[in-house]
PDB file of C-alpha atoms and ligand atoms in Angstrom:
ATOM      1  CA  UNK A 222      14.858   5.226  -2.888  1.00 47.00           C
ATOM      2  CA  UNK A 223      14.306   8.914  -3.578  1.00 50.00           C
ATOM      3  CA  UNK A 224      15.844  10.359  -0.425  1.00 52.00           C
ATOM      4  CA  UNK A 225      18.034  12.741  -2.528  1.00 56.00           C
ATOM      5  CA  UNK A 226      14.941  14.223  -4.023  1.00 62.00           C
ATOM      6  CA  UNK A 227      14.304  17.605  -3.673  1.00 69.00           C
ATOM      7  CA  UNK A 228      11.292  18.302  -1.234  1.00 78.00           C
ATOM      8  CA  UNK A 229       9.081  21.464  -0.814  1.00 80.00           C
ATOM      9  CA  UNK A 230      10.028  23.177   2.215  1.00 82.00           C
ATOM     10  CA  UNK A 231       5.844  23.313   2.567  1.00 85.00           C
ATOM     11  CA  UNK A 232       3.756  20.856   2.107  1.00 87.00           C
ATOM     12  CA  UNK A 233       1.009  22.092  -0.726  1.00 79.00           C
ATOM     13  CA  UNK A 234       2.889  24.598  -1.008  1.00 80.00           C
ATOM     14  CA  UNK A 235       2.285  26.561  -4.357  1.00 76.00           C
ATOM     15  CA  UNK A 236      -0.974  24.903  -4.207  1.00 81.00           C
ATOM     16  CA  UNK A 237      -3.701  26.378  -6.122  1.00 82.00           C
ATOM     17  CA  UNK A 238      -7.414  28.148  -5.276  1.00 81.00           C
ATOM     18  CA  UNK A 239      -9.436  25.215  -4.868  1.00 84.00           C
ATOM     19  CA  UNK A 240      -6.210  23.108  -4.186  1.00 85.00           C
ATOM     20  CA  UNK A 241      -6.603  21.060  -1.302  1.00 85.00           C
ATOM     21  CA  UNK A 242      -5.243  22.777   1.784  1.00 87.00           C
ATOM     22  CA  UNK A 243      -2.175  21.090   3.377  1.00 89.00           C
ATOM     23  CA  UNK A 244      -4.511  19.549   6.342  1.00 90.00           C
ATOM     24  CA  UNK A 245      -6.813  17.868   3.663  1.00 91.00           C
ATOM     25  CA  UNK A 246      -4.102  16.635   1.673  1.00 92.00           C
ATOM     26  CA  UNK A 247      -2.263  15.205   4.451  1.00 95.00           C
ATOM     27  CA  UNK A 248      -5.312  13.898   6.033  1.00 95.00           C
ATOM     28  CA  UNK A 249      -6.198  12.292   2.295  1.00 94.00           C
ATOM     29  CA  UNK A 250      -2.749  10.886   2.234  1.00 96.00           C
ATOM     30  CA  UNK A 251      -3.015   8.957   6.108  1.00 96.00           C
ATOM     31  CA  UNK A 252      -6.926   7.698   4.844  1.00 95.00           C
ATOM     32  CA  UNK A 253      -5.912   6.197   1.551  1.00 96.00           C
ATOM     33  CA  UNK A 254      -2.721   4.328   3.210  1.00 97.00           C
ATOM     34  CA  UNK A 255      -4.265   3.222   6.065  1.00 97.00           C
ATOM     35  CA  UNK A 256      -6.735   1.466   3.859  1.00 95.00           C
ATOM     36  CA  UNK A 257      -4.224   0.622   1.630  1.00 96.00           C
ATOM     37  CA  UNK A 258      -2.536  -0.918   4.737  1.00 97.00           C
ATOM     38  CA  UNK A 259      -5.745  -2.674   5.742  1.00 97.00           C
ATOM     39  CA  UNK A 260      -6.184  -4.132   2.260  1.00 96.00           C
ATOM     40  CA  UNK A 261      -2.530  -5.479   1.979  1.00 97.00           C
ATOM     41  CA  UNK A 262      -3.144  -7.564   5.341  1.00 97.00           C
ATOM     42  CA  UNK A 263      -6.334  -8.759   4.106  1.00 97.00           C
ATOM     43  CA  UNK A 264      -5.251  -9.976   1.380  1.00 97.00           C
ATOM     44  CA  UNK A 265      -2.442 -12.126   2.310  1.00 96.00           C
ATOM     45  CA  UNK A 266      -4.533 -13.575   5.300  1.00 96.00           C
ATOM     46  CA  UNK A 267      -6.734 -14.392   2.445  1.00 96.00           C
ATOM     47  CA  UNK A 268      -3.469 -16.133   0.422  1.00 96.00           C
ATOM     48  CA  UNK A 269      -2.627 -17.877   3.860  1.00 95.00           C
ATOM     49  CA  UNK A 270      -6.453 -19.827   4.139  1.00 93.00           C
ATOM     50  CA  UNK A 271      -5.667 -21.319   1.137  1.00 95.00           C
ATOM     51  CA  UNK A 272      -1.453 -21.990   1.005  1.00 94.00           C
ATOM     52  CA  UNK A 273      -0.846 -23.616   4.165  1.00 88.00           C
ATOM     53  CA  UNK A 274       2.017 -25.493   3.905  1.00 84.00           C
ATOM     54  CA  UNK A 275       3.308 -24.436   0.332  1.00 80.00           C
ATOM     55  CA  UNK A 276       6.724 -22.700  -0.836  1.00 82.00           C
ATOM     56  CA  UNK A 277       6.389 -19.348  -0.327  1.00 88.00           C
ATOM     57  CA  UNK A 278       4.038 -19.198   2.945  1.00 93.00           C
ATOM     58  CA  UNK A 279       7.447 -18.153   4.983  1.00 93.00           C
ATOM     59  CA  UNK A 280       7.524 -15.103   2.419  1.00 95.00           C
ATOM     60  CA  UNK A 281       4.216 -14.848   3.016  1.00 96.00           C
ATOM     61  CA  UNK A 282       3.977 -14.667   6.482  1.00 95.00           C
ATOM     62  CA  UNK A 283       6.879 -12.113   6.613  1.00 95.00           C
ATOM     63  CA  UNK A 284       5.145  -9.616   3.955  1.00 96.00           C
ATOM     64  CA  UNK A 285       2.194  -9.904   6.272  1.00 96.00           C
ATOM     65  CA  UNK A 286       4.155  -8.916   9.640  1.00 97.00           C
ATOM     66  CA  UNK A 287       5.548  -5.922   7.818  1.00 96.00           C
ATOM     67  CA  UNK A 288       1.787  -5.063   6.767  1.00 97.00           C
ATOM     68  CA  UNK A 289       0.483  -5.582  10.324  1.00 97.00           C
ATOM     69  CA  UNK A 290       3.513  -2.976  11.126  1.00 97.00           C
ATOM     70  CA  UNK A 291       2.419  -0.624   8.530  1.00 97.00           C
ATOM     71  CA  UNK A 292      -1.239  -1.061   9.332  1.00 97.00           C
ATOM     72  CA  UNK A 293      -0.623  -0.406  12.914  1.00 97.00           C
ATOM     73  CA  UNK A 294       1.375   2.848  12.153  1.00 97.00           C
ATOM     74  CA  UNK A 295      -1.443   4.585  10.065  1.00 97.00           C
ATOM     75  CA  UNK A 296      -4.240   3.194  12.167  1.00 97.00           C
ATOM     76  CA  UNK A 297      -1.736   5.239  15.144  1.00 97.00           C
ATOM     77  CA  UNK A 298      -1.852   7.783  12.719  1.00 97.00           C
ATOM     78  CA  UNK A 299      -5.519   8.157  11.697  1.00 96.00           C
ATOM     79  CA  UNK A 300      -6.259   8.343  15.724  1.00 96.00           C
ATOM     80  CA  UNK A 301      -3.393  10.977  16.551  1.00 95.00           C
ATOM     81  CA  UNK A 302      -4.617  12.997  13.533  1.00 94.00           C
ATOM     82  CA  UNK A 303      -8.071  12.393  13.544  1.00 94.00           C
ATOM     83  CA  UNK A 304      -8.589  11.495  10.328  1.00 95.00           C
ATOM     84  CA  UNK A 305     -11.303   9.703   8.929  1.00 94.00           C
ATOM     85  CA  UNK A 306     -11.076   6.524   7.829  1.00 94.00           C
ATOM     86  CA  UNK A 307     -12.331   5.238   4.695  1.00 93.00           C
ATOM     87  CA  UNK A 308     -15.985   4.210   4.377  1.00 91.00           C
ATOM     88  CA  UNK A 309     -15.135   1.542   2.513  1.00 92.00           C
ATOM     89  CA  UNK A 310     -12.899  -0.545   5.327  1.00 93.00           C
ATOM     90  CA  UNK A 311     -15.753  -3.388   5.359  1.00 93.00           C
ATOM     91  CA  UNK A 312     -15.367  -3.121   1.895  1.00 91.00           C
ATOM     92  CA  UNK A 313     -11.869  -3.902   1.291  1.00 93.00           C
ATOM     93  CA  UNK A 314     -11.868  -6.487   4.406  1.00 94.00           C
ATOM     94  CA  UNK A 315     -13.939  -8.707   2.108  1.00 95.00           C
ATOM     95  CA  UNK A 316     -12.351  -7.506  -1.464  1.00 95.00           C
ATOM     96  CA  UNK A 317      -8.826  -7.855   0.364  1.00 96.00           C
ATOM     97  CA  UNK A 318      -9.419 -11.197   1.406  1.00 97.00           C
ATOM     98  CA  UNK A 319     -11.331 -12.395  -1.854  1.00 96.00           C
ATOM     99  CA  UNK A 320      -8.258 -11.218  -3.788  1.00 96.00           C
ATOM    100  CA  UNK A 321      -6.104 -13.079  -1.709  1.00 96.00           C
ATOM    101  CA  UNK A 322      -7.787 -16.470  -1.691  1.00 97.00           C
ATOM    102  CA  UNK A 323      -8.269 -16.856  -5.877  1.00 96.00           C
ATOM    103  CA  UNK A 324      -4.809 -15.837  -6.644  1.00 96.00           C
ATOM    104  CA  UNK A 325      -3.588 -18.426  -4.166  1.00 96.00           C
ATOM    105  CA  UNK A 326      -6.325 -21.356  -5.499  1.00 95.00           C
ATOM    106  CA  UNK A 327      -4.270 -19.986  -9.097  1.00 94.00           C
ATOM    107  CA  UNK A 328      -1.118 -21.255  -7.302  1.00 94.00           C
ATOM    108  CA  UNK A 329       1.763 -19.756  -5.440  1.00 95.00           C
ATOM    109  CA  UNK A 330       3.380 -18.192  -8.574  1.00 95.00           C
ATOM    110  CA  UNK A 331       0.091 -16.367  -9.080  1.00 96.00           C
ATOM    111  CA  UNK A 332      -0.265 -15.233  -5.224  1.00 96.00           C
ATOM    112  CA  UNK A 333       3.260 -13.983  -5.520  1.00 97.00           C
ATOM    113  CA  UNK A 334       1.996 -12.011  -9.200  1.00 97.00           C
ATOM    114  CA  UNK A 335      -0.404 -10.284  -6.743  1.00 97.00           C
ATOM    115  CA  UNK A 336       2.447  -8.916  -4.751  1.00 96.00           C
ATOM    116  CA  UNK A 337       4.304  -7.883  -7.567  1.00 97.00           C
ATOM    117  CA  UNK A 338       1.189  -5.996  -9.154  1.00 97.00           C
ATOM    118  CA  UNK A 339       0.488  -4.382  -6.126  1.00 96.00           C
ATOM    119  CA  UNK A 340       3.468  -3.071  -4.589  1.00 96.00           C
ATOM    120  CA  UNK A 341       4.138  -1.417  -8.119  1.00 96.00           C
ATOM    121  CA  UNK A 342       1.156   0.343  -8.017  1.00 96.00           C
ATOM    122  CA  UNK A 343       1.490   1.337  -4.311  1.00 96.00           C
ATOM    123  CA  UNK A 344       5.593   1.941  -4.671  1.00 96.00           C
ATOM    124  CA  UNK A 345       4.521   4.457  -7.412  1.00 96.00           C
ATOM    125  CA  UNK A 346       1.789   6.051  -4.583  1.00 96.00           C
ATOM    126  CA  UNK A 347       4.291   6.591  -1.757  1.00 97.00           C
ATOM    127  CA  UNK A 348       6.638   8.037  -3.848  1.00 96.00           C
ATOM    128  CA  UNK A 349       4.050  10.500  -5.247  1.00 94.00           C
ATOM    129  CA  UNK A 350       3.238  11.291  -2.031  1.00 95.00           C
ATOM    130  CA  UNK A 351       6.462  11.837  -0.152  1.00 95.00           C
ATOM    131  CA  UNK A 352       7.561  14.053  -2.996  1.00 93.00           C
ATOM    132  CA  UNK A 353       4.136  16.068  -1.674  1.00 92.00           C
ATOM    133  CA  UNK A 354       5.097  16.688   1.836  1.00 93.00           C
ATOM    134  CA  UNK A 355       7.594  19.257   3.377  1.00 91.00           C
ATOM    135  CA  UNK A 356       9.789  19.361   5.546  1.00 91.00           C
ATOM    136  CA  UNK A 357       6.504  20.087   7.976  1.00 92.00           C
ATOM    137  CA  UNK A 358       5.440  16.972   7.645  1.00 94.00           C
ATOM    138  CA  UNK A 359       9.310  15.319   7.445  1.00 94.00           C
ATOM    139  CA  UNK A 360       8.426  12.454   9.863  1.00 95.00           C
ATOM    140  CA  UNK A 361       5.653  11.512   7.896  1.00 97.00           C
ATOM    141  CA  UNK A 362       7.746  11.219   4.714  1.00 96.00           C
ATOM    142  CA  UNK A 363      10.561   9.240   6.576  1.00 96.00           C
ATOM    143  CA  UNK A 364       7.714   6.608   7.579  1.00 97.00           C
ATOM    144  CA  UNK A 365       6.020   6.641   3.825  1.00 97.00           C
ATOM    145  CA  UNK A 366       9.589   6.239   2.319  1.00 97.00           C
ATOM    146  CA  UNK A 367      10.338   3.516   4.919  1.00 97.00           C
ATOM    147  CA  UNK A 368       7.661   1.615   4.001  1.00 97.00           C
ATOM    148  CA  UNK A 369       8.023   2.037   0.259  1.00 97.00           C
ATOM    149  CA  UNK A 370      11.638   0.377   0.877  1.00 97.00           C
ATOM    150  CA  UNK A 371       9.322  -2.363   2.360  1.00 97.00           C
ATOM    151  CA  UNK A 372       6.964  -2.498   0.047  1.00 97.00           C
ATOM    152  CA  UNK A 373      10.131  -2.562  -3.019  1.00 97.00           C
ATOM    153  CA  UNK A 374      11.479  -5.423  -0.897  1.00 97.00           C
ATOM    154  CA  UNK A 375       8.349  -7.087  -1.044  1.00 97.00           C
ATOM    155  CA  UNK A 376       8.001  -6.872  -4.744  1.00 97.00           C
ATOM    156  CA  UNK A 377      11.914  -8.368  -4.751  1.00 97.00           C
ATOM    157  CA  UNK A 378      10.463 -11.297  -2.995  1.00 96.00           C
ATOM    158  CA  UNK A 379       7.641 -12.036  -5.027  1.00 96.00           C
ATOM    159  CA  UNK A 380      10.233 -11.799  -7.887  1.00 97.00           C
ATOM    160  CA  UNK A 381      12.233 -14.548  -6.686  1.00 96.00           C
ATOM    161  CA  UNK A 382       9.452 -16.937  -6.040  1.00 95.00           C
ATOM    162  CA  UNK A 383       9.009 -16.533 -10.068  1.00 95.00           C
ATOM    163  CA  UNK A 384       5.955 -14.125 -10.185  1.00 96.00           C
ATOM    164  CA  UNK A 385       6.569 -13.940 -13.334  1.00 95.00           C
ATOM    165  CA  UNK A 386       6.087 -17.539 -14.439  1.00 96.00           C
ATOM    166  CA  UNK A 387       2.383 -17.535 -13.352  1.00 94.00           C
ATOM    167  CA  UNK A 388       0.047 -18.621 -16.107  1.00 93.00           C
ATOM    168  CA  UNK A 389      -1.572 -15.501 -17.359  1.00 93.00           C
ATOM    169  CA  UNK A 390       0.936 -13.364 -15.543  1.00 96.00           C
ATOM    170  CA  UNK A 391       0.351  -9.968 -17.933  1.00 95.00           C
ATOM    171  CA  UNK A 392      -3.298 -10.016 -17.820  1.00 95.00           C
ATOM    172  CA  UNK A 393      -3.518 -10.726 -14.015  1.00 95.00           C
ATOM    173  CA  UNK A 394      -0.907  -8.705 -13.558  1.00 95.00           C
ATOM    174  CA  UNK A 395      -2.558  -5.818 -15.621  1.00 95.00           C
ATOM    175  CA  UNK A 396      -6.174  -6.641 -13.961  1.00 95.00           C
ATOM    176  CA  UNK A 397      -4.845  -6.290 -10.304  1.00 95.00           C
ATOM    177  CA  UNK A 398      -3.137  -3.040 -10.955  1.00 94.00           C
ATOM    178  CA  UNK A 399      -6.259  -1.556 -12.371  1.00 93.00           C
ATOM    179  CA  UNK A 400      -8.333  -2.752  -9.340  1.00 93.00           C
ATOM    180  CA  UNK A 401      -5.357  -1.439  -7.086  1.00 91.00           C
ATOM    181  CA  UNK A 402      -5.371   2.082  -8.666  1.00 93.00           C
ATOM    182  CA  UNK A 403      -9.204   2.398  -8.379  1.00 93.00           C
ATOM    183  CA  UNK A 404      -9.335   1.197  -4.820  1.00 91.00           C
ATOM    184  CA  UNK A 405      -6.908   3.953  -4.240  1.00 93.00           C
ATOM    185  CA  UNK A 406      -8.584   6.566  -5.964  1.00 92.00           C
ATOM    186  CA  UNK A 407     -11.771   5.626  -3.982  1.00 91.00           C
ATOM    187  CA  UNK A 408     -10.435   5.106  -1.198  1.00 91.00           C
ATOM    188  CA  UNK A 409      -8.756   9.039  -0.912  1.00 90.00           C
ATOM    189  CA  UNK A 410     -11.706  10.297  -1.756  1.00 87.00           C
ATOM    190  CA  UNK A 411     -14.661   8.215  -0.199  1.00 90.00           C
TER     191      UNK A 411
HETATM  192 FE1  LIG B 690       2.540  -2.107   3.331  1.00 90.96          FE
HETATM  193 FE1  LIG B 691       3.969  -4.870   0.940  1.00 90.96          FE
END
């Protein structure tokens, strides 16, 4: 955890002309999560048509709850704020999903290589972003750093149920990140 990071008192403060003000960035930051959020659940309802009764569904099934907590949060979050969400929500319902179902026909070692890529890419994110926000925006940055404890956990997990020992772990590995980063970059912007 980063909690003894130094924050800005503002957030975007020091920002630039043509910066994003703080209300765009913060409203950037709640779109991108929530379908970050969205995409996480998807995906391991995706994992959970194909691994019914495997090793590893229990883990499975817990990641998800936490998901469906985080989802829930940043969908409360998007309607308090009134942010718009992303365009591409149908989008990542079926690319969430898709993602989910072939790593799990690759195995449970390969469903659990998802995790891992993922919640390193999305670790990275939250901390980016509560190193952003002030203490304006303080409760916000408690929940992002909660859930990057969550999402750390989650990698943890997937570690243990040897991740690692998937066949093809580096490239999948390498190929979900990519996807992971672009879906983020799209999905802040779009
Ligand atoms: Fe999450
Ligand atoms: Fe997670």
């Amino acid at each position: 955890m980063n909690d003894d990071a130094p924050h800005p008192k503002l957030t975007a403060e020091g920002r630039l002309p043509g910066d994003p003000t703080k209300d765009e960035l913060v409203e950037r930051m709640i779109r991108v999560d929530h379908a970050g959020e969205y995409g996480a659940v998807r995906i391991y309802a995706g994992q959970r048509a194909v691994l019914r009764r495997s090793a590893g569904v229990h883990a499975i099934d817990e990641m998800a709850e936490k998901e469906r907590e985080h989802l829930a949060e940043f969908g409360r979050l998007v309607g308090e704020r009134r942010v718009r969400p992303t365009a591409l929500i149908p989008l990542w319902h079926v690319a969430g999903f898709a993602l989910g179902t072939v790593t799990a026909m690759m195995g449970t070692r390969a469903a659990m290589a998802c995790t891992v890529a993922i919640e390193e890419v999305i670790e990275e994110h939250y901390a980016d972003q509560a190193a952003k926000l002030g203490d304006d925006e303080a409760e916000l940055r408690e929940t992002i750093e909660a859930y990057r404890a969550d999402e750390i956990a989650h990698r943890e997990e997937a570690l243990a149920h040897e991740a690692e020992r998937a066949p093809g772990y580096k490239l999948l590995s390498g190929a979900i990140k990519t996807g992971s980063r672009l879906a983020i970059w799209l999905s802040t912007r779009i």
